[in-house]
Coordinates of C-alpha atoms in Angstrom, one line a residue:
Chain A
M1 CA 57.9 0.4 -154.4
N2 CA 58.4 0.5 -158.5
I3 CA 61.3 -1.8 -159.6
Y4 CA 62.7 -2.2 -163.6
V5 CA 63.8 -5.6 -164.4
I6 CA 66.1 -4.6 -167.4
N7 CA 67.5 -7.7 -169.2
G8 CA 70.3 -7.6 -172.0
P9 CA 71.2 -9.0 -175.0
N10 CA 70.0 -12.7 -175.8
I11 CA 67.9 -13.2 -172.5
N12 CA 64.9 -13.4 -175.0
L13 CA 66.2 -16.7 -176.1
L14 CA 66.2 -18.0 -172.4
G15 CA 64.8 -21.9 -172.6
T16 CA 66.2 -22.7 -176.1
R17 CA 69.8 -21.3 -175.8
E18 CA 71.9 -23.4 -174.1
P19 CA 69.7 -24.5 -171.8
E20 CA 72.8 -26.7 -169.7
I21 CA 73.6 -23.3 -168.7
Y22 CA 70.8 -21.1 -168.5
G23 CA 67.8 -23.8 -168.1
H24 CA 64.5 -24.2 -169.7
E25 CA 62.5 -21.7 -168.1
T26 CA 61.7 -18.8 -170.5
L27 CA 61.7 -15.1 -170.1
D28 CA 57.9 -14.7 -170.1
S29 CA 57.8 -17.3 -167.6
I30 CA 60.0 -15.6 -165.0
S31 CA 58.2 -12.1 -165.8
K32 CA 55.2 -13.5 -165.0
D33 CA 55.7 -15.1 -161.9
C34 CA 58.0 -11.9 -160.9
I35 CA 55.1 -9.6 -161.6
K36 CA 52.9 -11.9 -159.6
K37 CA 55.0 -12.1 -156.4
G38 CA 55.4 -8.2 -156.7
L39 CA 52.2 -7.5 -156.9
K40 CA 51.7 -9.7 -153.5
D41 CA 53.8 -7.5 -151.9
G42 CA 52.4 -4.4 -153.5
H43 CA 55.1 -3.7 -155.5
D44 CA 54.8 -2.8 -159.3
V45 CA 57.3 -4.8 -161.3
K46 CA 58.3 -3.7 -165.0
F47 CA 60.2 -6.7 -167.0
M48 CA 62.2 -5.6 -170.0
Q49 CA 64.7 -6.8 -172.5
S50 CA 66.5 -5.7 -175.3
N51 CA 69.7 -6.8 -177.6
Y52 CA 70.6 -3.1 -178.0
E53 CA 72.9 -1.3 -175.5
G54 CA 71.6 2.1 -176.4
E55 CA 67.6 1.0 -175.5
I56 CA 69.2 -0.4 -172.0
V57 CA 71.3 3.0 -171.5
E58 CA 67.6 5.1 -172.1
W59 CA 65.4 2.9 -170.1
I60 CA 68.1 3.7 -166.7
Q61 CA 67.9 7.0 -168.1
N62 CA 63.9 6.5 -167.8
A63 CA 64.3 5.0 -164.4
I64 CA 66.3 8.5 -162.9
K65 CA 63.3 10.6 -164.6
E66 CA 60.2 8.4 -163.1
K67 CA 62.1 8.2 -159.6
I68 CA 62.2 4.3 -159.7
D69 CA 63.1 2.5 -156.8
A70 CA 64.9 -0.3 -158.1
I71 CA 66.9 -1.9 -160.8
V72 CA 67.6 -5.6 -161.2
I73 CA 70.0 -5.5 -164.2
N74 CA 71.1 -8.7 -166.1
A75 CA 73.1 -6.7 -168.6
A76 CA 73.9 -10.1 -170.3
A77 CA 77.1 -9.7 -172.4
Y78 CA 76.9 -6.1 -171.8
T79 CA 78.1 -6.7 -168.4
H80 CA 81.8 -7.2 -169.6
T81 CA 81.9 -4.4 -172.4
S82 CA 79.6 -1.6 -171.4
I83 CA 81.2 1.6 -169.9
A84 CA 78.0 3.3 -171.3
I85 CA 75.7 1.4 -168.9
H86 CA 78.4 1.6 -165.9
D87 CA 77.6 5.4 -166.3
A88 CA 73.9 5.3 -166.8
L89 CA 73.6 3.3 -163.1
K90 CA 76.2 5.6 -161.6
S91 CA 73.8 8.4 -162.2
F92 CA 70.5 6.4 -160.8
S93 CA 70.2 6.8 -156.9
G94 CA 67.6 3.9 -156.5
F95 CA 68.9 0.3 -155.0
K96 CA 71.0 -1.7 -157.8
I97 CA 70.8 -5.2 -158.4
E98 CA 73.3 -7.0 -160.8
L99 CA 71.6 -10.7 -161.6
H100 CA 73.2 -13.1 -163.5
I101 CA 71.5 -16.7 -164.2
S102 CA 74.9 -18.7 -164.4
N103 CA 78.0 -17.4 -162.1
P104 CA 80.2 -15.9 -164.7
H105 CA 83.2 -16.1 -162.6
L106 CA 83.2 -19.6 -163.2
R107 CA 83.1 -19.4 -167.0
E108 CA 85.3 -18.0 -169.7
S109 CA 88.1 -15.6 -168.4
F110 CA 86.6 -12.8 -170.6
R111 CA 83.3 -12.9 -168.6
H112 CA 85.2 -12.6 -165.1
V113 CA 85.4 -8.4 -165.4
S114 CA 82.0 -7.1 -164.7
Y115 CA 81.8 -3.2 -165.7
I116 CA 78.5 -3.3 -163.6
S117 CA 79.8 -4.4 -160.2
P118 CA 81.5 -1.8 -159.2
V119 CA 78.2 0.5 -159.2
V120 CA 75.7 -1.7 -157.9
D121 CA 74.5 -2.4 -154.7
A122 CA 74.4 -6.1 -154.6
V123 CA 75.6 -9.1 -157.0
V124 CA 73.5 -12.6 -157.4
A125 CA 74.4 -15.2 -159.8
G126 CA 74.5 -18.5 -160.1
L127 CA 70.7 -19.1 -158.6
G128 CA 69.6 -19.7 -162.2
A129 CA 65.9 -18.5 -163.1
N130 CA 64.9 -18.4 -159.6
G131 CA 67.5 -15.7 -158.9
Y132 CA 64.6 -13.2 -160.1
S133 CA 62.1 -14.0 -158.2
H134 CA 64.4 -14.4 -154.9
V135 CA 65.6 -10.9 -155.6
I136 CA 62.0 -9.6 -155.8
E137 CA 60.8 -11.1 -152.3
L138 CA 64.0 -9.6 -150.8
L139 CA 63.4 -6.2 -152.0
A140 CA 60.1 -5.8 -149.6
D141 CA 62.9 -6.5 -146.5
L142 CA 65.3 -4.4 -148.1
Q143 CA 63.1 -1.2 -148.6
K144 CA 63.0 -1.8 -144.7
S145 CA 66.2 -1.3 -143.9
Y146 CA 67.7 1.3 -146.7
K147 CA 65.0 3.7 -146.6
Chain B
M1 CA 63.9 -35.4 -141.2
N2 CA 64.9 -31.8 -142.0
N3 CA 67.7 -30.8 -144.6
R4 CA 70.5 -29.6 -143.0
L5 CA 72.5 -26.5 -143.7
L6 CA 75.7 -25.2 -142.7
I7 CA 76.6 -22.1 -143.0
I8 CA 81.0 -21.1 -142.3
N9 CA 82.2 -17.6 -141.7
G10 CA 85.7 -17.0 -142.4
P11 CA 88.5 -14.8 -141.2
G12 CA 87.8 -12.1 -139.3
L13 CA 83.7 -12.1 -139.1
S14 CA 83.4 -12.5 -135.5
D15 CA 83.3 -8.8 -135.6
L16 CA 81.5 -6.9 -138.2
S17 CA 81.8 -3.4 -137.2
R18 CA 84.0 -2.5 -140.4
F19 CA 80.8 -3.2 -142.5
N20 CA 79.5 0.2 -140.8
E21 CA 81.2 2.1 -143.9
F22 CA 79.2 0.2 -146.4
G23 CA 75.8 1.4 -144.5
H24 CA 75.1 -1.9 -142.7
D25 CA 75.0 -0.7 -139.3
D26 CA 75.4 -2.3 -136.3
L27 CA 75.8 -5.8 -137.7
T28 CA 77.0 -8.2 -135.2
L29 CA 77.5 -12.0 -136.1
E30 CA 74.9 -13.1 -133.5
K31 CA 72.5 -11.1 -135.2
V32 CA 73.5 -12.8 -138.4
Q33 CA 73.1 -15.9 -136.5
K34 CA 69.8 -15.3 -135.2
K35 CA 68.6 -14.1 -138.3
C36 CA 69.6 -17.2 -140.3
L37 CA 67.9 -19.2 -137.4
E38 CA 64.6 -17.9 -137.9
T39 CA 64.7 -17.8 -141.7
C40 CA 65.6 -21.8 -141.6
E41 CA 63.1 -22.4 -139.0
S42 CA 60.2 -20.9 -141.3
L43 CA 61.6 -23.2 -143.8
G44 CA 61.8 -26.1 -142.1
L45 CA 66.0 -26.6 -142.1
S46 CA 68.2 -27.5 -139.1
L47 CA 70.7 -24.7 -139.2
E48 CA 74.4 -25.2 -137.9
F49 CA 76.3 -21.8 -138.0
C50 CA 80.1 -21.4 -137.3
Q51 CA 82.9 -19.1 -137.4
S52 CA 86.3 -19.5 -137.8
D53 CA 89.8 -17.6 -138.3
D54 CA 92.0 -20.5 -138.5
E55 CA 92.4 -22.3 -142.2
A56 CA 92.7 -25.8 -140.9
E57 CA 89.3 -25.4 -138.7
L58 CA 87.8 -23.9 -141.7
T59 CA 89.1 -26.9 -144.0
N60 CA 87.4 -29.3 -141.2
Y61 CA 84.4 -27.4 -141.8
L62 CA 84.3 -28.0 -145.4
T63 CA 85.4 -31.5 -145.0
R64 CA 82.3 -31.7 -142.7
A65 CA 80.0 -30.4 -145.2
C66 CA 80.4 -32.8 -148.0
K67 CA 79.7 -35.7 -145.2
E68 CA 77.0 -34.4 -142.8
F69 CA 75.3 -31.6 -144.5
D70 CA 73.0 -31.2 -147.5
A71 CA 73.9 -28.0 -148.0
L72 CA 76.4 -25.2 -147.4
I73 CA 76.6 -21.6 -147.4
I74 CA 80.0 -20.1 -146.9
N75 CA 81.1 -16.5 -146.5
P76 CA 85.0 -16.9 -147.5
V77 CA 86.2 -13.3 -146.9
S78 CA 89.6 -13.3 -148.3
Y79 CA 89.1 -16.7 -149.7
S80 CA 87.3 -15.1 -152.3
H81 CA 90.6 -13.0 -153.5
A82 CA 93.6 -15.3 -154.4
S83 CA 95.3 -14.4 -151.1
S84 CA 97.8 -14.9 -148.5
L85 CA 95.1 -17.9 -147.2
D86 CA 95.5 -21.1 -149.4
F87 CA 93.0 -20.7 -152.6
D88 CA 93.8 -24.3 -153.7
I89 CA 92.8 -25.9 -150.5
Y90 CA 89.3 -23.7 -150.7
T91 CA 88.7 -24.7 -154.3
S92 CA 89.1 -28.2 -154.4
N93 CA 87.1 -28.4 -151.0
I94 CA 84.1 -26.5 -152.6
E95 CA 84.6 -28.5 -156.1
T96 CA 84.2 -31.6 -153.4
V97 CA 80.9 -30.5 -152.4
T98 CA 79.5 -29.8 -155.2
L99 CA 80.4 -32.7 -157.2
Q100 CA 77.9 -34.7 -154.7
N101 CA 75.2 -32.3 -156.3
K102 CA 74.6 -30.0 -152.8
P103 CA 74.0 -26.6 -152.9
V104 CA 76.9 -24.3 -152.5
I105 CA 76.2 -20.7 -152.4
E106 CA 78.9 -17.8 -151.5
V107 CA 77.8 -15.0 -149.9
H108 CA 79.7 -11.7 -148.9
I109 CA 78.0 -8.7 -146.6
A110 CA 79.2 -6.1 -148.4
N111 CA 79.5 -6.0 -152.5
I112 CA 83.1 -7.2 -152.8
F113 CA 83.4 -5.4 -156.0
Q114 CA 82.7 -1.7 -155.1
K115 CA 85.0 0.0 -152.8
G116 CA 88.5 0.2 -153.9
V117 CA 88.7 -2.6 -156.7
D118 CA 90.5 -2.6 -159.9
I119 CA 88.0 -4.0 -162.3
T120 CA 90.0 -4.9 -165.0
K121 CA 91.5 -7.4 -162.3
P122 CA 89.1 -10.6 -162.3
I123 CA 88.4 -11.3 -158.6
K124 CA 88.7 -15.1 -158.1
V125 CA 85.1 -16.5 -156.4
S126 CA 85.0 -19.8 -156.1
E127 CA 85.5 -22.4 -158.4
G128 CA 82.6 -25.2 -158.5
N129 CA 79.2 -25.0 -159.6
V130 CA 78.0 -22.1 -156.7
G131 CA 75.8 -19.3 -156.3
F132 CA 76.9 -15.6 -155.7
V133 CA 75.1 -13.3 -153.6
S134 CA 77.2 -10.6 -152.3
G135 CA 75.9 -6.6 -151.0
F136 CA 72.6 -7.0 -149.2
G137 CA 74.0 -7.0 -145.7
I138 CA 72.4 -9.6 -143.4
H139 CA 70.4 -10.0 -146.4
S140 CA 72.6 -11.7 -148.4
Y141 CA 72.5 -14.5 -146.0
E142 CA 68.5 -14.7 -145.9
L143 CA 68.6 -14.9 -149.7
A144 CA 71.1 -17.6 -149.9
I145 CA 69.2 -20.0 -147.3
R146 CA 65.9 -19.4 -149.5
A147 CA 67.9 -20.5 -152.6
V148 CA 69.0 -23.4 -150.8
H149 CA 65.8 -24.4 -149.8
R150 CA 64.3 -23.9 -153.0
K151 CA 67.2 -26.1 -155.0
L152 CA 67.0 -28.7 -152.0
R153 CA 63.0 -29.0 -152.6
K154 CA 63.8 -29.6 -156.5
N155 CA 66.5 -32.4 -156.0

């Protein structure tokens, strides 16, 4: 299984940005952990991060072209604004998971609307940095039951 | 002693046939319970799994979660939307549990944001410090149990 884990703006600051909300783990350590977990089950996990909306759209388009099996997307603040990412995800027919480190529904009201949620298969939020590895672990089981 | 986990299933979940349209075929609550038991056993958690359509009974379960359990997973169904059910009682109970620093995760079988929902209208999910897992079918529970287990080991 080929999996893209796409991360949006400011996720590169993990570990230093508001650690009381996002924790102390860095994106680098999360990605290493996920790639290792994926390899164990025979999955190829690619981690990416961009602060640019257009680049995220291009990665999703690339996932369509490359026939990637699953996208895990933490669109961060673009979650609440980006119709472009919403549209791109709609065209991707593989398994799609929206992920957030904190639970946006418990935070400021401007984070309560997600343009991503209606176009994905599943939503995971508020499990901290561990959310990533939990999702990667589960994808093997999902592959069995959905394909 | 094993950590004790309570899984509460809310109104209407005794019949899961309506989830067929979301691609979660032939789900029954018994199957969900069996899968949860297996996962808990493999992780060394003891599990109580319950379902009720009755608001008062659900409130009792939440009160018990505060007193007798180390972690809570709840599929609140319509409690998640500010609905005819008493949303305030639900949120204040969830807050009481999380104030004790116990892991609480809200789960849903289907992606509750997917069908027929106006995305410009925010959905009220549980207030308080909770995790949220929606749309993995039976695996929503499994992911939540694993997350609870990892959190309990850290505490």
